PDB file of C-alpha atoms in Angstrom:
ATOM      1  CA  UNK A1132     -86.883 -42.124  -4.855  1.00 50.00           C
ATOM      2  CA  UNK A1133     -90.251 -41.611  -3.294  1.00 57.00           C
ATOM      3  CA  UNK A1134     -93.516 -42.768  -5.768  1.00 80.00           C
ATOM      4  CA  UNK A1135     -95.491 -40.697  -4.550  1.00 91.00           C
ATOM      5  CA  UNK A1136     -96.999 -37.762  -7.701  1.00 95.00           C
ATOM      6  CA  UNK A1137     -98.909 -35.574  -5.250  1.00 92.00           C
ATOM      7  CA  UNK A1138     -95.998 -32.967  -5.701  1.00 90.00           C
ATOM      8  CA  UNK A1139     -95.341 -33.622  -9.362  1.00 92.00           C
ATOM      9  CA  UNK A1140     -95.257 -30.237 -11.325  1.00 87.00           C
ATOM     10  CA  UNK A1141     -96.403 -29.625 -14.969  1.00 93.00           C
ATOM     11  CA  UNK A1142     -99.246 -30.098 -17.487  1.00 97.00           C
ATOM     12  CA  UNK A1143     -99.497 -33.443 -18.505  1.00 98.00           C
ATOM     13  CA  UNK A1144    -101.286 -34.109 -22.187  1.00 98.00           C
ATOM     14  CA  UNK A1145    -101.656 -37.840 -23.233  1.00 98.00           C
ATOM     15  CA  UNK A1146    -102.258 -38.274 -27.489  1.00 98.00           C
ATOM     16  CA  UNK A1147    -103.431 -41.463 -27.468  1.00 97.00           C
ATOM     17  CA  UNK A1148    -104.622 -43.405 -24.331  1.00 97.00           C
ATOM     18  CA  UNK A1149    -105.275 -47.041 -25.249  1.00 95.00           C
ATOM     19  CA  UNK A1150    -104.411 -50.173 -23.069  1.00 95.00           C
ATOM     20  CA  UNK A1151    -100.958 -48.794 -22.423  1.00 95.00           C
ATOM     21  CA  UNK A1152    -101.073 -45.493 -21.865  1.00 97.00           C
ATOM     22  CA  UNK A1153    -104.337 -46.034 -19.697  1.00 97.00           C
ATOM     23  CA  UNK A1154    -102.549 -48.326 -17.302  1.00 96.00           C
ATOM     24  CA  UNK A1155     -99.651 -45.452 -16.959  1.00 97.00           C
ATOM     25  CA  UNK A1156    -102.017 -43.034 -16.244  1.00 97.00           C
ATOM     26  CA  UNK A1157    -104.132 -44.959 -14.213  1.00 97.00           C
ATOM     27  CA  UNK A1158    -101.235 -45.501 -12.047  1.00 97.00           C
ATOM     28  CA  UNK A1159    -100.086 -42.347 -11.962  1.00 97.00           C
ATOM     29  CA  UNK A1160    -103.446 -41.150 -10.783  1.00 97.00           C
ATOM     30  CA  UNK A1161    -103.590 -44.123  -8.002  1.00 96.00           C
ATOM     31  CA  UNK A1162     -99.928 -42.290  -7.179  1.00 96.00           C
ATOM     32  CA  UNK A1163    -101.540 -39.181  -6.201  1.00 96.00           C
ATOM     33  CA  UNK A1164    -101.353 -37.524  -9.898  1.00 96.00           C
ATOM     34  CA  UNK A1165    -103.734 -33.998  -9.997  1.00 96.00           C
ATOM     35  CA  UNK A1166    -106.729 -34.861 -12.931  1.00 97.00           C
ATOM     36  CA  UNK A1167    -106.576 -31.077 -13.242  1.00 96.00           C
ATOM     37  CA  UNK A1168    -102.964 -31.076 -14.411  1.00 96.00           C
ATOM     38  CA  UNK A1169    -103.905 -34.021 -17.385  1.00 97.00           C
ATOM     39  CA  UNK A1170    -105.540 -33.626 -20.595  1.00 98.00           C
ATOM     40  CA  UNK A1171    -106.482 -37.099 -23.406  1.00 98.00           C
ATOM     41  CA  UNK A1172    -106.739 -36.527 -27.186  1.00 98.00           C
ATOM     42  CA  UNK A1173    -108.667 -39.683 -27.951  1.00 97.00           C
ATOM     43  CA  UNK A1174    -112.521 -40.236 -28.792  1.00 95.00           C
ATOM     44  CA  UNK A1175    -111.851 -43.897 -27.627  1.00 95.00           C
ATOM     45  CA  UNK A1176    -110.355 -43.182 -24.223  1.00 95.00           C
ATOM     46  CA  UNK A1177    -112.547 -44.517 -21.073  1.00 93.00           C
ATOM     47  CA  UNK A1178    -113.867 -41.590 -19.207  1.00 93.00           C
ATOM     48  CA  UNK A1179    -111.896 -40.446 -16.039  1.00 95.00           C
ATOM     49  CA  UNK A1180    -113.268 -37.766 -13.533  1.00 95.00           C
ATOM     50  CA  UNK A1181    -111.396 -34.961 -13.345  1.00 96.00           C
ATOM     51  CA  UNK A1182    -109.615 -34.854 -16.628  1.00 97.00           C
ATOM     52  CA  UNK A1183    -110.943 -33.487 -19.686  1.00 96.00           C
ATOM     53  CA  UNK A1184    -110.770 -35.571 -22.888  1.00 97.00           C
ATOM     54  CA  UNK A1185    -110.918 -34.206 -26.576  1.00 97.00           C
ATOM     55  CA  UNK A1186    -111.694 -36.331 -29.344  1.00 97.00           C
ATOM     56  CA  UNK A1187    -108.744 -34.586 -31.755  1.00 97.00           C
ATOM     57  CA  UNK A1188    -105.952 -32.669 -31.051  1.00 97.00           C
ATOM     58  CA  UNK A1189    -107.564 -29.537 -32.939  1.00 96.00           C
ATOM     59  CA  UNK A1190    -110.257 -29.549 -30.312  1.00 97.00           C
ATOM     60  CA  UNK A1191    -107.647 -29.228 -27.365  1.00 97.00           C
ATOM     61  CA  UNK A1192    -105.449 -26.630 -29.394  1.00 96.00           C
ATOM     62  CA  UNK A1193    -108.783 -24.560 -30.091  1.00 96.00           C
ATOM     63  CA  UNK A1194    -109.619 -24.817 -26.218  1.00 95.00           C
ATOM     64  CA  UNK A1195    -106.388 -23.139 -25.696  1.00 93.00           C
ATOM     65  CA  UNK A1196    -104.568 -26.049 -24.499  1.00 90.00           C
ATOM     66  CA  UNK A1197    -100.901 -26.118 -23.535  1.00 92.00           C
ATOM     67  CA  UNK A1198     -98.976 -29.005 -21.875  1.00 97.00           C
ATOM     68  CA  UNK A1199     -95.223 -29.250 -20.068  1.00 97.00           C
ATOM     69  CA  UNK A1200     -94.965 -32.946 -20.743  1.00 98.00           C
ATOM     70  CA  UNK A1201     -96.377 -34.502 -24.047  1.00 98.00           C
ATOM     71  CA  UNK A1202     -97.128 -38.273 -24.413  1.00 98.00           C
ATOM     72  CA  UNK A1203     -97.673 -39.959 -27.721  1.00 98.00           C
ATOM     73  CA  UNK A1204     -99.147 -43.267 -27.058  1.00 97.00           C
ATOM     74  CA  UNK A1205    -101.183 -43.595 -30.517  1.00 95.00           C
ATOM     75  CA  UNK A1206    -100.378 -45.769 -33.410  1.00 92.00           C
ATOM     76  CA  UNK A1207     -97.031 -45.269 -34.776  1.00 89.00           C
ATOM     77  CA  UNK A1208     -98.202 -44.767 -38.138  1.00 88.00           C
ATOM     78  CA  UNK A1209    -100.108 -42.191 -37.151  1.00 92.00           C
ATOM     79  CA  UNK A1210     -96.763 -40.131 -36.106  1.00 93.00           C
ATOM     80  CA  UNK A1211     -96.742 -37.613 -39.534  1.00 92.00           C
ATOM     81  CA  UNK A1212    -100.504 -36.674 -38.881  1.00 94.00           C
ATOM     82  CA  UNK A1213    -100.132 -36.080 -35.234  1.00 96.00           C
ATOM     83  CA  UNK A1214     -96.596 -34.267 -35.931  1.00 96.00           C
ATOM     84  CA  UNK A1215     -97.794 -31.949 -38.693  1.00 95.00           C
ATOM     85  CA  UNK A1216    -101.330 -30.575 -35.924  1.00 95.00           C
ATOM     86  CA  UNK A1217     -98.842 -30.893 -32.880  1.00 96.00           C
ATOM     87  CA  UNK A1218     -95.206 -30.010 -33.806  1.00 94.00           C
ATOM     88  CA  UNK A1219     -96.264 -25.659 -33.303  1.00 93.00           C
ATOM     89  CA  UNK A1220     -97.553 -26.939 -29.554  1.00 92.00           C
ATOM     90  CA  UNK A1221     -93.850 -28.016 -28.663  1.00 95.00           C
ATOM     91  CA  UNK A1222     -91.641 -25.541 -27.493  1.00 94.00           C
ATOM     92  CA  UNK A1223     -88.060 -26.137 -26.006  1.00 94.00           C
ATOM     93  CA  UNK A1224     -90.030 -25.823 -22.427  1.00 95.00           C
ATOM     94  CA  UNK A1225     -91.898 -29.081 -23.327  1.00 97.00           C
ATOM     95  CA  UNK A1226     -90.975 -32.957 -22.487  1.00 98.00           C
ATOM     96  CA  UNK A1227     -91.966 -34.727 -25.523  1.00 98.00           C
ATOM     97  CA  UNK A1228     -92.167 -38.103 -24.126  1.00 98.00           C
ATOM     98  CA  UNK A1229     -92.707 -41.362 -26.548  1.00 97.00           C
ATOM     99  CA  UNK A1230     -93.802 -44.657 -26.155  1.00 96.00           C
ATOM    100  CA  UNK A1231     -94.678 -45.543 -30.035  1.00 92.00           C
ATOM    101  CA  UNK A1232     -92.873 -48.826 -31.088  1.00 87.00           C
ATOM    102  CA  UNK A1233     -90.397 -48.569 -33.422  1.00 85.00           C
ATOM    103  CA  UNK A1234     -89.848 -44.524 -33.293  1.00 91.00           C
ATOM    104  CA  UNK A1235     -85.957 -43.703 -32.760  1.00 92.00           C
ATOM    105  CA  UNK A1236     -85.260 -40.796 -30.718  1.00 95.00           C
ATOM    106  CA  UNK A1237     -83.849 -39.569 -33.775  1.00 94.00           C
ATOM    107  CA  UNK A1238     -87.491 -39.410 -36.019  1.00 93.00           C
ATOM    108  CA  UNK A1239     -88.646 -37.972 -32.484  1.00 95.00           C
ATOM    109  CA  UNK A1240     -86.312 -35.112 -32.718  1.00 96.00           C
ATOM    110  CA  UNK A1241     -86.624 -34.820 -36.571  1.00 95.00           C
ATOM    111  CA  UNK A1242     -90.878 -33.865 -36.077  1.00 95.00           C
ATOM    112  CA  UNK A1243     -90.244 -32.150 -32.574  1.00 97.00           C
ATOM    113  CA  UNK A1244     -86.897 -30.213 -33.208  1.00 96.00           C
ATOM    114  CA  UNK A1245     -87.994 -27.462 -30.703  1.00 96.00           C
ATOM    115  CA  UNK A1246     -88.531 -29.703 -27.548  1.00 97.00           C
ATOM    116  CA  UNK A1247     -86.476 -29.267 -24.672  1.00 97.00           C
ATOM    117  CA  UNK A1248     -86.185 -33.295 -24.720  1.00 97.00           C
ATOM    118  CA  UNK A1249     -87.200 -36.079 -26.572  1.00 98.00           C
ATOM    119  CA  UNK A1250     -87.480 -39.252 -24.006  1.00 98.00           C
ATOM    120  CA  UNK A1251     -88.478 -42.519 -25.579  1.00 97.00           C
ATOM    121  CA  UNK A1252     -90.145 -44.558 -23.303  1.00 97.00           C
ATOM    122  CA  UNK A1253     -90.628 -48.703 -23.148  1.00 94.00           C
ATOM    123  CA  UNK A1254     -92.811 -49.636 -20.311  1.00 94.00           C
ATOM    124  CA  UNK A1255     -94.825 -52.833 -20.129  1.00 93.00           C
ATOM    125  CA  UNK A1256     -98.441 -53.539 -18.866  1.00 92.00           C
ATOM    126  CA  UNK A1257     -97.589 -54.005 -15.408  1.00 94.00           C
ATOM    127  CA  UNK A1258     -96.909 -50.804 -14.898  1.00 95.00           C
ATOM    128  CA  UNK A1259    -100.933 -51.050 -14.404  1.00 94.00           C
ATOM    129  CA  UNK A1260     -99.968 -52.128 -10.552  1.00 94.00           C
ATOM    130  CA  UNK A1261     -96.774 -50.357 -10.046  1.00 95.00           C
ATOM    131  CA  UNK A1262     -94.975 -53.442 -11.161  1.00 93.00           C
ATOM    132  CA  UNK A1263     -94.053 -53.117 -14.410  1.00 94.00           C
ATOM    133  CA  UNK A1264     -90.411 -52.001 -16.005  1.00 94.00           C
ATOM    134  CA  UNK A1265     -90.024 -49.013 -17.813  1.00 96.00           C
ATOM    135  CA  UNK A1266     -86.657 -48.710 -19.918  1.00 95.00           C
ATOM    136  CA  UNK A1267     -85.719 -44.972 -21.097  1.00 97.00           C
ATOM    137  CA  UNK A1268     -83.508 -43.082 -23.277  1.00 97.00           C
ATOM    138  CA  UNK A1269     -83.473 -39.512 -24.393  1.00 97.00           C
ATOM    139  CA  UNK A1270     -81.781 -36.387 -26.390  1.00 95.00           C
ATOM    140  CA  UNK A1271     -81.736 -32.843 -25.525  1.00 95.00           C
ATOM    141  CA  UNK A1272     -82.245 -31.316 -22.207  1.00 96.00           C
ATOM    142  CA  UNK A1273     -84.232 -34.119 -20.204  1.00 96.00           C
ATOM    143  CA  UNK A1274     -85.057 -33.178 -16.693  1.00 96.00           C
ATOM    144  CA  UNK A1275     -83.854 -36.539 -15.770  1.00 95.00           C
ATOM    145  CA  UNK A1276     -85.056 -36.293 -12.454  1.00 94.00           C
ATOM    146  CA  UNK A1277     -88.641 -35.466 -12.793  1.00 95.00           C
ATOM    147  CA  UNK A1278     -88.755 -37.731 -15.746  1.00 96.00           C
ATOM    148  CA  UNK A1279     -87.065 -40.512 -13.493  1.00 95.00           C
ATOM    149  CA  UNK A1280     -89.845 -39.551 -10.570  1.00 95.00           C
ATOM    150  CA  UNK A1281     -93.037 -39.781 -13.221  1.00 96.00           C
ATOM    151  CA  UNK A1282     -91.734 -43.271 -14.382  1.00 96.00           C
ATOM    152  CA  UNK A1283     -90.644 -44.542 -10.781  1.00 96.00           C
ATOM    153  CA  UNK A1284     -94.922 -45.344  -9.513  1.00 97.00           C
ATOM    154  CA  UNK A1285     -94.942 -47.969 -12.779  1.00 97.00           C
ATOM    155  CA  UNK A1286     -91.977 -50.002 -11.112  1.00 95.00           C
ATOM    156  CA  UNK A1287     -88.627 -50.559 -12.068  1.00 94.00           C
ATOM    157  CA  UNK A1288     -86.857 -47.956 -14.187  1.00 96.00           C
ATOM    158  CA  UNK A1289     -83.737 -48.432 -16.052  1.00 95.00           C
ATOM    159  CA  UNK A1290     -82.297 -45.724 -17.864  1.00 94.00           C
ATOM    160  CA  UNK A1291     -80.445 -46.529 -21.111  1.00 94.00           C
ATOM    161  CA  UNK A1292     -77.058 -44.730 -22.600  1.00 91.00           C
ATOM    162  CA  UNK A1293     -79.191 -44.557 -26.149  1.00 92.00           C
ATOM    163  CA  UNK A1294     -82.364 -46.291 -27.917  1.00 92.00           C
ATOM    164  CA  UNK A1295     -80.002 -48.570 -30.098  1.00 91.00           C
ATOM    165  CA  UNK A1296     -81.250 -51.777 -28.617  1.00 90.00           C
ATOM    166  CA  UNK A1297     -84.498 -50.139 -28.070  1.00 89.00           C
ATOM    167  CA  UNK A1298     -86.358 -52.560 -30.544  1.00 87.00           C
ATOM    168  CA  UNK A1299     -85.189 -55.548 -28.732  1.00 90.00           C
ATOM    169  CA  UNK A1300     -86.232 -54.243 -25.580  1.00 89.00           C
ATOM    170  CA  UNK A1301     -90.185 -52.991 -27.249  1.00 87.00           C
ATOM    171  CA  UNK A1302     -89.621 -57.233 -27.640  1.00 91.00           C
ATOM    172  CA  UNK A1303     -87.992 -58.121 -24.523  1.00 92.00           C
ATOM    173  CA  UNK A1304     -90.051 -56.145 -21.503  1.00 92.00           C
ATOM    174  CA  UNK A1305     -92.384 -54.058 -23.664  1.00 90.00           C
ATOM    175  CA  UNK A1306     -94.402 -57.493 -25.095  1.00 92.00           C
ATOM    176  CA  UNK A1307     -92.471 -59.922 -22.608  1.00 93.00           C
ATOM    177  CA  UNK A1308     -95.558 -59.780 -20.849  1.00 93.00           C
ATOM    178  CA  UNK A1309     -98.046 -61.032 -23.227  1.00 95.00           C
ATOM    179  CA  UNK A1310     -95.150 -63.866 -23.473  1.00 97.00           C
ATOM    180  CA  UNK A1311     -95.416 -64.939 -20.062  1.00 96.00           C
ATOM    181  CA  UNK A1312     -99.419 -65.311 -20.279  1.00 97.00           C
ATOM    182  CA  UNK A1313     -99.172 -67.329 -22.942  1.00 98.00           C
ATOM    183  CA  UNK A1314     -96.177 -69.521 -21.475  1.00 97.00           C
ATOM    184  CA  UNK A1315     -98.963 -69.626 -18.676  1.00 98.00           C
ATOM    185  CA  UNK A1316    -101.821 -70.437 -20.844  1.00 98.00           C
ATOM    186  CA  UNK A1317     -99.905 -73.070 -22.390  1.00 98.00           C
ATOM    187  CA  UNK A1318     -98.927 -74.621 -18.813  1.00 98.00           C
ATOM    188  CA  UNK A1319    -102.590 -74.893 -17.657  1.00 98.00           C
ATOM    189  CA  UNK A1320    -104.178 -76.497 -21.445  1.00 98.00           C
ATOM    190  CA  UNK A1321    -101.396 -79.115 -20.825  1.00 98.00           C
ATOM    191  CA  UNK A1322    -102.549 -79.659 -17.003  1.00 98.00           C
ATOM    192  CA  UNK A1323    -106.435 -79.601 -17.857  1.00 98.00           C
ATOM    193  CA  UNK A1324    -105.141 -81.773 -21.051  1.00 98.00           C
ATOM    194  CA  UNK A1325    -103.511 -84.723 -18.470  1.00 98.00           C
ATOM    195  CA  UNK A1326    -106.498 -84.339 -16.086  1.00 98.00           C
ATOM    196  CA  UNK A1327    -106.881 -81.140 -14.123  1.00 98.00           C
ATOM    197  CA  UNK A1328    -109.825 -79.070 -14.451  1.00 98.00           C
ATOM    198  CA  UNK A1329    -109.528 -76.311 -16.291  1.00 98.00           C
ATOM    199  CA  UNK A1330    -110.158 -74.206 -13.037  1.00 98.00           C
ATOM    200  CA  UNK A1331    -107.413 -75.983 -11.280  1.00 98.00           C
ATOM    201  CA  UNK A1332    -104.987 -76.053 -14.045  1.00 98.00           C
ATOM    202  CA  UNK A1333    -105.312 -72.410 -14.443  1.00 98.00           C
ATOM    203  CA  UNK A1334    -105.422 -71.460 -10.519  1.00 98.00           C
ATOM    204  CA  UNK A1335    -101.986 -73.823  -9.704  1.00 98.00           C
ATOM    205  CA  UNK A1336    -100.155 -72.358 -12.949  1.00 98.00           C
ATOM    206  CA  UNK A1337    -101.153 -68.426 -11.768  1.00 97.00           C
ATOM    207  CA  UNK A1338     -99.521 -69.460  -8.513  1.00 98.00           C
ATOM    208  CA  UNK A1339     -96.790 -71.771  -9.522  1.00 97.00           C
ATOM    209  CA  UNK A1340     -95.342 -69.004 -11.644  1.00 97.00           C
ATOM    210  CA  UNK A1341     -96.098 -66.088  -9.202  1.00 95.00           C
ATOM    211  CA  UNK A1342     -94.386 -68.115  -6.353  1.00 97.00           C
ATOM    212  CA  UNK A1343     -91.060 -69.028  -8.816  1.00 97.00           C
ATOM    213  CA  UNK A1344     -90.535 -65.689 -10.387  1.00 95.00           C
ATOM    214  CA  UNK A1345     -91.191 -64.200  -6.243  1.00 94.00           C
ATOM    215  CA  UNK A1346     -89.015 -66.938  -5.136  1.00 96.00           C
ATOM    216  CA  UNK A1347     -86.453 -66.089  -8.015  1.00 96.00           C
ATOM    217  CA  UNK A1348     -86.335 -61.682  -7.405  1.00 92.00           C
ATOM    218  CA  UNK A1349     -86.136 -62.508  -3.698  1.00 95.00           C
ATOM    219  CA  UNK A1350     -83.142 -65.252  -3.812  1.00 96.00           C
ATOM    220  CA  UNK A1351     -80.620 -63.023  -5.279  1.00 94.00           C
ATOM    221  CA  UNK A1352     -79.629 -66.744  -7.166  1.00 96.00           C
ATOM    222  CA  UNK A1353     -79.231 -67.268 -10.779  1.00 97.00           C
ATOM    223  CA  UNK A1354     -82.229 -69.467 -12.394  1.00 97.00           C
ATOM    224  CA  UNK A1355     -80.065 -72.476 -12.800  1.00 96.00           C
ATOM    225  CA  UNK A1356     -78.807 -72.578  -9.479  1.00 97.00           C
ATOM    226  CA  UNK A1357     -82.797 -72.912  -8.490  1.00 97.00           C
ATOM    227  CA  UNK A1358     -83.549 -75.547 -10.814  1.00 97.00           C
ATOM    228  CA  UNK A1359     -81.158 -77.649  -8.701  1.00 96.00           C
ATOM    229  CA  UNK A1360     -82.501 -77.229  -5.662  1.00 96.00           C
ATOM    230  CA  UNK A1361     -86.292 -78.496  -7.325  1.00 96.00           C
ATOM    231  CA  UNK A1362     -85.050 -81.376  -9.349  1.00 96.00           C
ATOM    232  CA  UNK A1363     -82.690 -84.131  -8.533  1.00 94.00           C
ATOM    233  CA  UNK A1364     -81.259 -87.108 -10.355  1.00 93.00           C
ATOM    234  CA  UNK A1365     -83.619 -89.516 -11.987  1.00 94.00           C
ATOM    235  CA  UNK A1366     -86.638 -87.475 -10.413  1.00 96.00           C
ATOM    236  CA  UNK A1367     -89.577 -85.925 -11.769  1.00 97.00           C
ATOM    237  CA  UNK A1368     -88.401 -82.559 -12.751  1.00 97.00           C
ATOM    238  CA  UNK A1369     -85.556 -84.129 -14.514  1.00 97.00           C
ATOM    239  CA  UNK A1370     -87.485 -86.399 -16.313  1.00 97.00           C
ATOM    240  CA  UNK A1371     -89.579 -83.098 -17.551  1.00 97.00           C
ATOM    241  CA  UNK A1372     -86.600 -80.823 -17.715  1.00 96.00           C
ATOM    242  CA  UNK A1373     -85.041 -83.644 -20.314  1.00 97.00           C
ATOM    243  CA  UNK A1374     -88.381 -82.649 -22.570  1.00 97.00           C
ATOM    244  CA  UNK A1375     -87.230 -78.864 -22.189  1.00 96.00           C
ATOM    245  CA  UNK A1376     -83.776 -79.062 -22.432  1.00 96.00           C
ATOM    246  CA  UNK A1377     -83.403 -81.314 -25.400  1.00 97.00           C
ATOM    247  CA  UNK A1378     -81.402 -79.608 -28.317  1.00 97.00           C
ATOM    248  CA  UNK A1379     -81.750 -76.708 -27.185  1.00 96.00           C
ATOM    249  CA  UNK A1380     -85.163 -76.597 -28.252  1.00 96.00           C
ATOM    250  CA  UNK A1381     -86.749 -74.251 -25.814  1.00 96.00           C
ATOM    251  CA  UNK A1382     -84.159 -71.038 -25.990  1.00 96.00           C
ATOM    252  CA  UNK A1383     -84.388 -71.467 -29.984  1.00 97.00           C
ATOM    253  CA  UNK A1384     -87.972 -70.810 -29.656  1.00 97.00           C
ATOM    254  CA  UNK A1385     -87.382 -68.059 -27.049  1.00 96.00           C
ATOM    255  CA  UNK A1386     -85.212 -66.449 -29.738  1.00 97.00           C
ATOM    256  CA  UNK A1387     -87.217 -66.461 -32.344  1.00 97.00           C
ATOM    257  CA  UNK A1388     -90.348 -65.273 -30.809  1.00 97.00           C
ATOM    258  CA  UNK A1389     -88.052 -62.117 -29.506  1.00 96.00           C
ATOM    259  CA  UNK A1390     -86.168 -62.078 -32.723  1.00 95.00           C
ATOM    260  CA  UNK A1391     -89.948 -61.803 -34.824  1.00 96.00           C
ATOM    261  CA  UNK A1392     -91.390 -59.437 -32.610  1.00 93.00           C
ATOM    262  CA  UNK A1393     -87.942 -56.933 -32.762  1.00 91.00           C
ATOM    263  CA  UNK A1394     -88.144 -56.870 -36.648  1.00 92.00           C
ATOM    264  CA  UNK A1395     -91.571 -56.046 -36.449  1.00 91.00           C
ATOM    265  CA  UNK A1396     -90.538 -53.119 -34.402  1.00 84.00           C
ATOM    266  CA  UNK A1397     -88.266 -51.939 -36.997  1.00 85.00           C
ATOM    267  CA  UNK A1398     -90.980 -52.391 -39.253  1.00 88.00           C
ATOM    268  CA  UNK A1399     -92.863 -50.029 -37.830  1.00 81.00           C
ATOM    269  CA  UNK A1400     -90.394 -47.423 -37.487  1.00 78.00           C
ATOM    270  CA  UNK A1401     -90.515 -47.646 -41.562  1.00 81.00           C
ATOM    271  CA  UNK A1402     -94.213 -47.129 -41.501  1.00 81.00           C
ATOM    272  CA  UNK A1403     -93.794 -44.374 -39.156  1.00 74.00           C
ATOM    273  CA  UNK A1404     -90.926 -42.605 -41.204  1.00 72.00           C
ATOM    274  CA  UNK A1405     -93.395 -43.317 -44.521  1.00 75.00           C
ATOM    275  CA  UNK A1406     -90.595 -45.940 -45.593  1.00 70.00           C
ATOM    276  CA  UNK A1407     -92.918 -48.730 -45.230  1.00 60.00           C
TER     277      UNK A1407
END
């Protein structure tokens, strides 16, 4: 499916445009996306030509504002607020799209009953160069084409049967990212700790992790069958692998960073359904 947004149809109104939802529109726009054809409800939002910006969502309803897609992208706990000033605005011609962590389809269709579709969204910050991954569910009538070809720019797109294991991926892909820098971070403190320059340590980690994870998509192999070809008995790598492997040490973490950040996501959804 082409990527291209310069034949995308539809008024687009973002409520909300922080770090995530800037980087989706961003691309979007970089994808040939009309400014005309958007609208932000957000005082904080940075300026973009050709798109007019409200600071509240009373100001764009006075201006006579209408929209064919709808994307939340504020605070989940802000959800009953925004619902109560927005929920008249959605009729069953309009995509209410989601990305608020923690908000079920089902809350989404209990404040926006009239929608045509509710489509929860989980993209991650690399959608900010068209490589991010963008996991989707929805109920009602979703135009799953166009909502396929509005997500496709961001990168890969994988559409899910349901949100059930929608928390774990807001944990998996949605703050996997944030992960990885850190991982990264980590990597070059613990070169620039056994000698490297900081500079150096944090230049050969960017590209020793770019290269592997490049190396890795392009392969078509399975990580472990990669670690085999690097290390080799009674080498280096084994010698560090032995640090990583032992007990089992390093997935345990894994887990329970993912496990802490999914029950924070259901956390929110409490918040958000004033259960918190």
């Amino acid at each position: 499916m082409t990527k291209t947004l310069r034949n995308f149809s539809g008024r687009i109104l973002l409520v909300g445009c922080g770090n995530m939802a800037g980087a989706m529109l961003d691309r979007w726009l970089a994808a040939g996306l009309d400014p005309a054809a958007v609208a932000i409800v957000d005082p904080f939002a940075t300026p973009r030509e050709g798109i007019a910006q409200y600071a509240a969502l009373g100001e764009w309803i006075a201006a006579g504002g209408s929209a064919d897609w709808i994307m939340l992208g504020m605070k989940p706990q802000q959800l009953g607020d925004v619902a109560d000033e927005l929920g008249p605005q959605v009729g069953n011609d309009v995509h209410l799209l989601s990305i608020l962590a923690g908000v079920s389809l089902t809350d989404l269709a209990a404040r926006f009953p009239e929608a045509r579709a509710q489509v929860r969204i989980l993209p991650n910050l690399a959608a900010r160069i068209g490589a991010g991954v963008s996991a989707v569910a929805s109920l009602g009538r979703a135009d799953d084409k166009a909502v396929t070809s509005l997500l496709k720019p961001l990168g890969h797109v994988t559409a899910l049967a349901d949100d059930s294991t929608m928390d774990l991926v807001t944990a998996f892909t949605g703050s996997g990212p944030a992960f990885v820098f850190r991982l990264i971070e980590a990597y070059a403190s613990a070169g620039e700790r056994l000698g490297l320059s900081s500079d150096d340590a944090l230049a050969l980690a960017i590209a020793t992790f770019g290269g592997s994870t490049a190396l890795l998509a392009d392969s078509g192999e399975k990580p472990g069958t990669l670690v085999t070809q690097v290390a080799s008995k009674g080498g280096t790598t084994q010698a560090g692998l032995d640090v990583l492997d032992e007990g089992g040490q390093l997935v345990a973490l894994m887990t329970n960073v993912l496990r802490a950040a999914r029950d924070r996501g259901r956390e929110l959804a409490d918040i958000a359904r004033g259960e918190g």
